[in-house]
């Protein structure tokens, strides 16, 4: 049995004289949340369009282990019918997907829209519309879900509920391909991440493994009087600082780890904006 949901090999595509994707190779396993991270213009949306057969690559191979009716998509192009209610919109998408409309109530409750089910879409806030679009994307309990900035414009409490919903989907068999500018979200949600810069993948791996691989070679020593000393991880250097401050009580000693945003910046010289 093939345990890969997505597999690409040396994908390339050029628009005019600009190579948008250059030798893109990666795999996504079943039941994985895979983060595809990069700044605007890096090639994230183009990759999704190739994976969902909206674009044909100039060269390379692409395999997606899901039929079109087993895929859910939330992107900048996702939309709902402005003059219909929240409930009618989701019922419509359920009918298109040929799934039981009894799921509609459960999904609207999960995205905290049940109390607004009779409100027309045109009267919703930006955050409420985003939640509705996510509900529409998952109404068919997709085998593969593509999410582009799924928690943009959402408050922290709703974002947490969305994260729980995505984890539940993953635990029940959905593979999730996630793009986000929020590195804290990527670190928290993703089993693995890929860094995309100027059409090329510059690094790929588990967030924790990447933070260890690119760990800052520094240790921070905090004393009870508030003194804060940063030194290298060298045992002699640490011992030397402790000896110099032997009259002070140590509160904590810990390594200074890089986060995903800092790692991306160090690899590409660019921030994720």
PDB file of C-alpha atoms in Angstrom:
ATOM      1  CA  UNK A   1       0.000   0.000   0.000  1.00  0.00           C
ATOM      2  CA  UNK A   2       1.273   3.452  -0.936  1.00  0.00           C
ATOM      3  CA  UNK A   3       1.646   5.521   2.240  1.00  0.00           C
ATOM      4  CA  UNK A   4       2.340   8.714   0.288  1.00  0.00           C
ATOM      5  CA  UNK A   5      -0.466  11.178  -0.314  1.00  0.00           C
ATOM      6  CA  UNK A   6       1.618  13.600  -2.389  1.00  0.00           C
ATOM      7  CA  UNK A   7       4.852  13.009  -4.272  1.00  0.00           C
ATOM      8  CA  UNK A   8       6.637  15.426  -6.590  1.00  0.00           C
ATOM      9  CA  UNK A   9       9.908  15.071  -8.460  1.00  0.00           C
ATOM     10  CA  UNK A  10      11.821  17.912 -10.101  1.00  0.00           C
ATOM     11  CA  UNK A  11       8.740  20.052 -10.735  1.00  0.00           C
ATOM     12  CA  UNK A  12       9.432  23.137 -12.812  1.00  0.00           C
ATOM     13  CA  UNK A  13       7.203  25.807 -14.309  1.00  0.00           C
ATOM     14  CA  UNK A  14       8.010  29.075 -16.044  1.00  0.00           C
ATOM     15  CA  UNK A  15       5.761  32.072 -16.657  1.00  0.00           C
ATOM     16  CA  UNK A  16       7.232  34.192 -19.419  1.00  0.00           C
ATOM     17  CA  UNK A  17      10.934  34.491 -18.658  1.00  0.00           C
ATOM     18  CA  UNK A  18      10.496  33.846 -14.922  1.00  0.00           C
ATOM     19  CA  UNK A  19      11.058  30.369 -13.476  1.00  0.00           C
ATOM     20  CA  UNK A  20       8.438  30.203 -10.701  1.00  0.00           C
ATOM     21  CA  UNK A  21       9.230  26.659  -9.534  1.00  0.00           C
ATOM     22  CA  UNK A  22      12.705  25.195  -9.877  1.00  0.00           C
ATOM     23  CA  UNK A  23      13.365  21.478  -9.269  1.00  0.00           C
ATOM     24  CA  UNK A  24      10.709  21.036  -6.568  1.00  0.00           C
ATOM     25  CA  UNK A  25      10.901  17.572  -4.994  1.00  0.00           C
ATOM     26  CA  UNK A  26       9.070  16.501  -1.817  1.00  0.00           C
ATOM     27  CA  UNK A  27       6.682  13.900  -0.398  1.00  0.00           C
ATOM     28  CA  UNK A  28       3.754  14.136   1.999  1.00  0.00           C
ATOM     29  CA  UNK A  29       2.736  11.040   3.953  1.00  0.00           C
ATOM     30  CA  UNK A  30      -0.823  10.018   4.749  1.00  0.00           C
ATOM     31  CA  UNK A  31      -2.259  11.532   7.951  1.00  0.00           C
ATOM     32  CA  UNK A  32       0.415  14.206   8.032  1.00  0.00           C
ATOM     33  CA  UNK A  33       0.082  17.970   8.475  1.00  0.00           C
ATOM     34  CA  UNK A  34       2.671  19.316   6.064  1.00  0.00           C
ATOM     35  CA  UNK A  35       3.625  22.992   6.195  1.00  0.00           C
ATOM     36  CA  UNK A  36       4.682  24.676   2.949  1.00  0.00           C
ATOM     37  CA  UNK A  37       6.269  27.918   4.095  1.00  0.00           C
ATOM     38  CA  UNK A  38       7.591  30.887   2.195  1.00  0.00           C
ATOM     39  CA  UNK A  39       7.099  34.611   1.599  1.00  0.00           C
ATOM     40  CA  UNK A  40       4.683  36.033  -0.964  1.00  0.00           C
ATOM     41  CA  UNK A  41       5.828  35.185  -4.479  1.00  0.00           C
ATOM     42  CA  UNK A  42       7.845  32.141  -3.414  1.00  0.00           C
ATOM     43  CA  UNK A  43       5.695  29.726  -5.443  1.00  0.00           C
ATOM     44  CA  UNK A  44       3.346  28.295  -2.795  1.00  0.00           C
ATOM     45  CA  UNK A  45       0.086  29.012  -4.641  1.00  0.00           C
ATOM     46  CA  UNK A  46       1.538  27.786  -7.938  1.00  0.00           C
ATOM     47  CA  UNK A  47       2.498  24.504  -6.269  1.00  0.00           C
ATOM     48  CA  UNK A  48      -1.020  24.034  -4.914  1.00  0.00           C
ATOM     49  CA  UNK A  49      -2.492  24.760  -8.361  1.00  0.00           C
ATOM     50  CA  UNK A  50      -0.269  22.071  -9.869  1.00  0.00           C
ATOM     51  CA  UNK A  51      -1.193  19.571  -7.150  1.00  0.00           C
ATOM     52  CA  UNK A  52      -4.903  20.273  -7.692  1.00  0.00           C
ATOM     53  CA  UNK A  53      -4.527  20.065 -11.502  1.00  0.00           C
ATOM     54  CA  UNK A  54      -5.336  23.718 -12.115  1.00  0.00           C
ATOM     55  CA  UNK A  55      -1.912  24.109 -13.753  1.00  0.00           C
ATOM     56  CA  UNK A  56       0.296  21.759 -15.756  1.00  0.00           C
ATOM     57  CA  UNK A  57       4.007  21.908 -14.903  1.00  0.00           C
ATOM     58  CA  UNK A  58       6.571  22.559 -17.601  1.00  0.00           C
ATOM     59  CA  UNK A  59       8.496  19.478 -16.488  1.00  0.00           C
ATOM     60  CA  UNK A  60       8.771  17.026 -13.631  1.00  0.00           C
ATOM     61  CA  UNK A  61       6.462  14.486 -12.006  1.00  0.00           C
ATOM     62  CA  UNK A  62       3.496  14.958  -9.686  1.00  0.00           C
ATOM     63  CA  UNK A  63       1.425  12.295  -7.898  1.00  0.00           C
ATOM     64  CA  UNK A  64      -1.624  12.982  -5.697  1.00  0.00           C
ATOM     65  CA  UNK A  65      -3.253   9.955  -4.087  1.00  0.00           C
ATOM     66  CA  UNK A  66      -6.807  11.340  -4.014  1.00  0.00           C
ATOM     67  CA  UNK A  67      -9.676  11.834  -6.428  1.00  0.00           C
ATOM     68  CA  UNK A  68     -11.072  15.324  -6.975  1.00  0.00           C
ATOM     69  CA  UNK A  69     -14.131  14.586  -4.801  1.00  0.00           C
ATOM     70  CA  UNK A  70     -11.813  13.518  -1.956  1.00  0.00           C
ATOM     71  CA  UNK A  71     -10.039  16.890  -1.858  1.00  0.00           C
ATOM     72  CA  UNK A  72     -10.927  20.035   0.089  1.00  0.00           C
ATOM     73  CA  UNK A  73      -9.458  23.461  -0.690  1.00  0.00           C
ATOM     74  CA  UNK A  74      -9.383  26.764   1.192  1.00  0.00           C
ATOM     75  CA  UNK A  75      -7.537  29.414  -0.798  1.00  0.00           C
ATOM     76  CA  UNK A  76      -7.698  33.072  -1.792  1.00  0.00           C
ATOM     77  CA  UNK A  77     -10.070  32.027  -4.572  1.00  0.00           C
ATOM     78  CA  UNK A  78     -12.516  30.245  -2.246  1.00  0.00           C
ATOM     79  CA  UNK A  79     -15.893  31.913  -2.007  1.00  0.00           C
ATOM     80  CA  UNK A  80     -19.446  31.604  -0.755  1.00  0.00           C
ATOM     81  CA  UNK A  81     -22.778  32.874  -2.006  1.00  0.00           C
ATOM     82  CA  UNK A  82     -23.179  36.329  -0.477  1.00  0.00           C
ATOM     83  CA  UNK A  83     -26.979  36.431  -0.545  1.00  0.00           C
ATOM     84  CA  UNK A  84     -27.491  32.999   0.973  1.00  0.00           C
ATOM     85  CA  UNK A  85     -27.400  32.258   4.668  1.00  0.00           C
ATOM     86  CA  UNK A  86     -24.518  30.526   6.360  1.00  0.00           C
ATOM     87  CA  UNK A  87     -26.627  27.380   6.736  1.00  0.00           C
ATOM     88  CA  UNK A  88     -27.819  27.341   3.121  1.00  0.00           C
ATOM     89  CA  UNK A  89     -24.278  27.840   1.864  1.00  0.00           C
ATOM     90  CA  UNK A  90     -22.966  24.853   3.737  1.00  0.00           C
ATOM     91  CA  UNK A  91     -25.983  22.742   2.757  1.00  0.00           C
ATOM     92  CA  UNK A  92     -25.300  23.618  -0.878  1.00  0.00           C
ATOM     93  CA  UNK A  93     -21.670  22.482  -0.627  1.00  0.00           C
ATOM     94  CA  UNK A  94     -22.812  19.322   1.168  1.00  0.00           C
ATOM     95  CA  UNK A  95     -25.189  18.590  -1.712  1.00  0.00           C
ATOM     96  CA  UNK A  96     -22.401  19.128  -4.245  1.00  0.00           C
ATOM     97  CA  UNK A  97     -20.186  16.733  -2.312  1.00  0.00           C
ATOM     98  CA  UNK A  98     -23.056  14.240  -1.988  1.00  0.00           C
ATOM     99  CA  UNK A  99     -22.658  13.984   1.775  1.00  0.00           C
ATOM    100  CA  UNK A 100     -25.252  13.837   4.536  1.00  0.00           C
ATOM    101  CA  UNK A 101     -26.543  17.310   5.402  1.00  0.00           C
ATOM    102  CA  UNK A 102     -26.813  16.194   9.026  1.00  0.00           C
ATOM    103  CA  UNK A 103     -23.076  16.951   9.231  1.00  0.00           C
ATOM    104  CA  UNK A 104     -23.783  20.627   8.601  1.00  0.00           C
ATOM    105  CA  UNK A 105     -24.885  21.381  12.164  1.00  0.00           C
ATOM    106  CA  UNK A 106     -21.843  19.667  13.677  1.00  0.00           C
ATOM    107  CA  UNK A 107     -19.421  21.510  11.400  1.00  0.00           C
ATOM    108  CA  UNK A 108     -21.017  24.917  12.008  1.00  0.00           C
ATOM    109  CA  UNK A 109     -20.769  24.336  15.748  1.00  0.00           C
ATOM    110  CA  UNK A 110     -17.097  23.412  15.440  1.00  0.00           C
ATOM    111  CA  UNK A 111     -16.315  26.663  13.602  1.00  0.00           C
ATOM    112  CA  UNK A 112     -18.566  28.618  15.999  1.00  0.00           C
ATOM    113  CA  UNK A 113     -21.103  29.704  13.389  1.00  0.00           C
ATOM    114  CA  UNK A 114     -24.183  27.763  14.478  1.00  0.00           C
ATOM    115  CA  UNK A 115     -25.673  30.747  16.298  1.00  0.00           C
ATOM    116  CA  UNK A 116     -25.228  32.770  13.084  1.00  0.00           C
ATOM    117  CA  UNK A 117     -26.543  30.081  10.742  1.00  0.00           C
ATOM    118  CA  UNK A 118     -29.379  32.295   9.457  1.00  0.00           C
ATOM    119  CA  UNK A 119     -27.167  35.301   8.758  1.00  0.00           C
ATOM    120  CA  UNK A 120     -26.454  36.136   5.130  1.00  0.00           C
ATOM    121  CA  UNK A 121     -22.823  35.838   4.091  1.00  0.00           C
ATOM    122  CA  UNK A 122     -22.698  39.486   2.986  1.00  0.00           C
ATOM    123  CA  UNK A 123     -23.362  40.502   6.597  1.00  0.00           C
ATOM    124  CA  UNK A 124     -20.552  38.421   8.106  1.00  0.00           C
ATOM    125  CA  UNK A 125     -17.269  39.802   9.400  1.00  0.00           C
ATOM    126  CA  UNK A 126     -14.054  38.816   7.640  1.00  0.00           C
ATOM    127  CA  UNK A 127     -13.235  36.292  10.372  1.00  0.00           C
ATOM    128  CA  UNK A 128     -16.699  34.723  10.206  1.00  0.00           C
ATOM    129  CA  UNK A 129     -16.432  34.387   6.429  1.00  0.00           C
ATOM    130  CA  UNK A 130     -13.066  32.671   6.845  1.00  0.00           C
ATOM    131  CA  UNK A 131     -14.639  30.171   9.236  1.00  0.00           C
ATOM    132  CA  UNK A 132     -17.480  29.510   6.800  1.00  0.00           C
ATOM    133  CA  UNK A 133     -15.034  28.909   3.936  1.00  0.00           C
ATOM    134  CA  UNK A 134     -13.144  26.430   6.103  1.00  0.00           C
ATOM    135  CA  UNK A 135     -16.415  24.670   6.926  1.00  0.00           C
ATOM    136  CA  UNK A 136     -17.202  24.432   3.194  1.00  0.00           C
ATOM    137  CA  UNK A 137     -13.733  22.977   2.531  1.00  0.00           C
ATOM    138  CA  UNK A 138     -14.165  20.159   5.058  1.00  0.00           C
ATOM    139  CA  UNK A 139     -17.876  19.336   4.637  1.00  0.00           C
ATOM    140  CA  UNK A 140     -16.935  16.243   2.602  1.00  0.00           C
ATOM    141  CA  UNK A 141     -14.460  14.976   5.264  1.00  0.00           C
ATOM    142  CA  UNK A 142     -11.698  15.188   2.645  1.00  0.00           C
ATOM    143  CA  UNK A 143      -8.934  12.657   2.244  1.00  0.00           C
ATOM    144  CA  UNK A 144      -6.609  15.544   1.342  1.00  0.00           C
ATOM    145  CA  UNK A 145      -7.083  19.148   2.482  1.00  0.00           C
ATOM    146  CA  UNK A 146      -5.250  22.169   1.068  1.00  0.00           C
ATOM    147  CA  UNK A 147      -5.289  25.186   3.387  1.00  0.00           C
ATOM    148  CA  UNK A 148      -3.908  28.621   2.510  1.00  0.00           C
ATOM    149  CA  UNK A 149      -3.655  30.815   5.636  1.00  0.00           C
ATOM    150  CA  UNK A 150      -6.651  29.101   7.330  1.00  0.00           C
ATOM    151  CA  UNK A 151      -6.626  31.176  10.533  1.00  0.00           C
ATOM    152  CA  UNK A 152      -6.023  34.608   9.010  1.00  0.00           C
ATOM    153  CA  UNK A 153      -8.204  37.280  10.673  1.00  0.00           C
ATOM    154  CA  UNK A 154      -9.385  34.893  13.405  1.00  0.00           C
ATOM    155  CA  UNK A 155      -9.238  35.676  17.121  1.00  0.00           C
ATOM    156  CA  UNK A 156      -7.021  33.476  19.346  1.00  0.00           C
ATOM    157  CA  UNK A 157      -9.925  31.498  20.855  1.00  0.00           C
ATOM    158  CA  UNK A 158     -11.400  30.611  17.460  1.00  0.00           C
ATOM    159  CA  UNK A 159      -7.933  29.852  16.089  1.00  0.00           C
ATOM    160  CA  UNK A 160      -7.458  27.336  18.897  1.00  0.00           C
ATOM    161  CA  UNK A 161     -10.785  25.686  18.026  1.00  0.00           C
ATOM    162  CA  UNK A 162      -9.787  25.528  14.347  1.00  0.00           C
ATOM    163  CA  UNK A 163      -6.490  23.900  15.311  1.00  0.00           C
ATOM    164  CA  UNK A 164      -8.366  21.260  17.321  1.00  0.00           C
ATOM    165  CA  UNK A 165     -10.662  20.671  14.365  1.00  0.00           C
ATOM    166  CA  UNK A 166      -7.687  20.183  12.038  1.00  0.00           C
ATOM    167  CA  UNK A 167      -6.032  17.778  14.468  1.00  0.00           C
ATOM    168  CA  UNK A 168      -9.293  15.798  14.628  1.00  0.00           C
ATOM    169  CA  UNK A 169      -9.412  15.678  10.838  1.00  0.00           C
ATOM    170  CA  UNK A 170      -5.801  14.488  10.729  1.00  0.00           C
ATOM    171  CA  UNK A 171      -6.467  11.838  13.378  1.00  0.00           C
ATOM    172  CA  UNK A 172      -9.470  10.621  11.374  1.00  0.00           C
ATOM    173  CA  UNK A 173      -7.558  10.147   8.147  1.00  0.00           C
ATOM    174  CA  UNK A 174      -7.199  13.555   6.484  1.00  0.00           C
ATOM    175  CA  UNK A 175      -3.810  14.658   5.164  1.00  0.00           C
ATOM    176  CA  UNK A 176      -3.364  18.436   5.393  1.00  0.00           C
ATOM    177  CA  UNK A 177      -1.184  20.605   3.156  1.00  0.00           C
ATOM    178  CA  UNK A 178      -0.873  23.948   4.961  1.00  0.00           C
ATOM    179  CA  UNK A 179       0.566  27.276   3.909  1.00  0.00           C
ATOM    180  CA  UNK A 180       0.924  29.994   6.532  1.00  0.00           C
ATOM    181  CA  UNK A 181       3.012  33.049   7.361  1.00  0.00           C
ATOM    182  CA  UNK A 182       2.481  32.348  11.057  1.00  0.00           C
ATOM    183  CA  UNK A 183       5.595  30.466  12.139  1.00  0.00           C
ATOM    184  CA  UNK A 184       4.206  29.802  15.614  1.00  0.00           C
ATOM    185  CA  UNK A 185       1.215  28.128  13.982  1.00  0.00           C
ATOM    186  CA  UNK A 186       3.466  26.073  11.706  1.00  0.00           C
ATOM    187  CA  UNK A 187       5.625  24.988  14.642  1.00  0.00           C
ATOM    188  CA  UNK A 188       2.561  24.012  16.659  1.00  0.00           C
ATOM    189  CA  UNK A 189       0.534  22.320  13.910  1.00  0.00           C
ATOM    190  CA  UNK A 190       2.903  20.706  11.435  1.00  0.00           C
ATOM    191  CA  UNK A 191       4.496  17.269  11.513  1.00  0.00           C
ATOM    192  CA  UNK A 192       6.975  18.504   8.898  1.00  0.00           C
ATOM    193  CA  UNK A 193       7.645  21.768   7.092  1.00  0.00           C
ATOM    194  CA  UNK A 194       9.324  22.786   3.846  1.00  0.00           C
ATOM    195  CA  UNK A 195      10.925  26.212   3.337  1.00  0.00           C
ATOM    196  CA  UNK A 196      10.266  27.582  -0.145  1.00  0.00           C
ATOM    197  CA  UNK A 197      12.271  30.540  -1.426  1.00  0.00           C
ATOM    198  CA  UNK A 198      12.300  31.933  -4.970  1.00  0.00           C
ATOM    199  CA  UNK A 199      10.819  28.733  -6.336  1.00  0.00           C
ATOM    200  CA  UNK A 200      13.236  26.360  -4.596  1.00  0.00           C
ATOM    201  CA  UNK A 201      12.941  24.228  -1.467  1.00  0.00           C
ATOM    202  CA  UNK A 202      15.867  25.227   0.748  1.00  0.00           C
ATOM    203  CA  UNK A 203      15.114  22.971   3.729  1.00  0.00           C
ATOM    204  CA  UNK A 204      12.608  20.361   4.828  1.00  0.00           C
ATOM    205  CA  UNK A 205      12.051  18.478   8.078  1.00  0.00           C
ATOM    206  CA  UNK A 206      10.325  18.164  11.418  1.00  0.00           C
ATOM    207  CA  UNK A 207      10.151  21.550  13.231  1.00  0.00           C
ATOM    208  CA  UNK A 208      11.889  20.235  16.342  1.00  0.00           C
ATOM    209  CA  UNK A 209      14.629  18.576  14.309  1.00  0.00           C
ATOM    210  CA  UNK A 210      15.209  21.794  12.348  1.00  0.00           C
ATOM    211  CA  UNK A 211      15.453  23.850  15.543  1.00  0.00           C
ATOM    212  CA  UNK A 212      18.072  21.433  16.850  1.00  0.00           C
ATOM    213  CA  UNK A 213      19.947  21.371  13.541  1.00  0.00           C
ATOM    214  CA  UNK A 214      20.163  25.163  13.410  1.00  0.00           C
ATOM    215  CA  UNK A 215      20.368  25.729  17.146  1.00  0.00           C
ATOM    216  CA  UNK A 216      22.045  28.882  18.323  1.00  0.00           C
ATOM    217  CA  UNK A 217      25.387  27.972  19.907  1.00  0.00           C
ATOM    218  CA  UNK A 218      24.606  30.030  22.985  1.00  0.00           C
ATOM    219  CA  UNK A 219      23.541  29.468  26.566  1.00  0.00           C
ATOM    220  CA  UNK A 220      21.715  31.977  28.722  1.00  0.00           C
ATOM    221  CA  UNK A 221      22.437  32.079  32.471  1.00  0.00           C
ATOM    222  CA  UNK A 222      19.919  33.966  34.595  1.00  0.00           C
ATOM    223  CA  UNK A 223      20.734  34.818  38.214  1.00  0.00           C
ATOM    224  CA  UNK A 224      18.284  35.580  41.015  1.00  0.00           C
ATOM    225  CA  UNK A 225      19.395  39.234  41.137  1.00  0.00           C
ATOM    226  CA  UNK A 226      18.268  39.667  37.526  1.00  0.00           C
ATOM    227  CA  UNK A 227      21.718  39.438  35.959  1.00  0.00           C
ATOM    228  CA  UNK A 228      21.512  37.829  32.539  1.00  0.00           C
ATOM    229  CA  UNK A 229      24.664  36.403  30.896  1.00  0.00           C
ATOM    230  CA  UNK A 230      24.908  34.858  27.432  1.00  0.00           C
ATOM    231  CA  UNK A 231      27.873  32.638  26.613  1.00  0.00           C
ATOM    232  CA  UNK A 232      28.723  29.757  24.290  1.00  0.00           C
ATOM    233  CA  UNK A 233      27.665  26.159  24.945  1.00  0.00           C
ATOM    234  CA  UNK A 234      31.287  25.260  25.675  1.00  0.00           C
ATOM    235  CA  UNK A 235      31.475  23.614  29.100  1.00  0.00           C
ATOM    236  CA  UNK A 236      34.548  25.617  30.094  1.00  0.00           C
ATOM    237  CA  UNK A 237      32.898  28.896  29.096  1.00  0.00           C
ATOM    238  CA  UNK A 238      29.827  28.106  31.215  1.00  0.00           C
ATOM    239  CA  UNK A 239      31.972  27.055  34.169  1.00  0.00           C
ATOM    240  CA  UNK A 240      34.000  30.241  33.843  1.00  0.00           C
ATOM    241  CA  UNK A 241      30.883  32.453  34.000  1.00  0.00           C
ATOM    242  CA  UNK A 242      29.554  30.536  37.006  1.00  0.00           C
ATOM    243  CA  UNK A 243      32.906  30.944  38.763  1.00  0.00           C
ATOM    244  CA  UNK A 244      32.931  34.697  38.070  1.00  0.00           C
ATOM    245  CA  UNK A 245      29.451  34.989  39.574  1.00  0.00           C
ATOM    246  CA  UNK A 246      29.834  32.397  42.324  1.00  0.00           C
ATOM    247  CA  UNK A 247      28.385  34.764  44.917  1.00  0.00           C
ATOM    248  CA  UNK A 248      25.064  34.890  43.026  1.00  0.00           C
ATOM    249  CA  UNK A 249      22.243  32.362  43.111  1.00  0.00           C
ATOM    250  CA  UNK A 250      21.513  30.784  39.704  1.00  0.00           C
ATOM    251  CA  UNK A 251      17.864  30.901  38.661  1.00  0.00           C
ATOM    252  CA  UNK A 252      18.141  29.070  35.333  1.00  0.00           C
ATOM    253  CA  UNK A 253      20.508  27.928  32.592  1.00  0.00           C
ATOM    254  CA  UNK A 254      19.120  27.142  29.168  1.00  0.00           C
ATOM    255  CA  UNK A 255      20.165  27.066  25.533  1.00  0.00           C
ATOM    256  CA  UNK A 256      18.909  29.749  23.158  1.00  0.00           C
ATOM    257  CA  UNK A 257      17.007  27.963  20.401  1.00  0.00           C
ATOM    258  CA  UNK A 258      16.206  29.475  17.033  1.00  0.00           C
ATOM    259  CA  UNK A 259      12.576  29.549  15.943  1.00  0.00           C
ATOM    260  CA  UNK A 260      11.358  28.709  12.438  1.00  0.00           C
ATOM    261  CA  UNK A 261      11.236  32.350  11.349  1.00  0.00           C
ATOM    262  CA  UNK A 262      14.851  32.868  12.430  1.00  0.00           C
ATOM    263  CA  UNK A 263      15.936  29.683  10.664  1.00  0.00           C
ATOM    264  CA  UNK A 264      14.223  30.762   7.444  1.00  0.00           C
ATOM    265  CA  UNK A 265      15.880  34.174   7.666  1.00  0.00           C
ATOM    266  CA  UNK A 266      19.313  32.621   8.231  1.00  0.00           C
ATOM    267  CA  UNK A 267      18.878  30.298   5.225  1.00  0.00           C
ATOM    268  CA  UNK A 268      17.442  32.814   2.754  1.00  0.00           C
ATOM    269  CA  UNK A 269      18.178  36.297   4.042  1.00  0.00           C
ATOM    270  CA  UNK A 270      14.440  36.979   3.769  1.00  0.00           C
ATOM    271  CA  UNK A 271      11.640  37.293   6.274  1.00  0.00           C
ATOM    272  CA  UNK A 272       8.368  35.395   5.906  1.00  0.00           C
ATOM    273  CA  UNK A 273       6.082  38.273   4.912  1.00  0.00           C
TER     274      UNK A 273
END
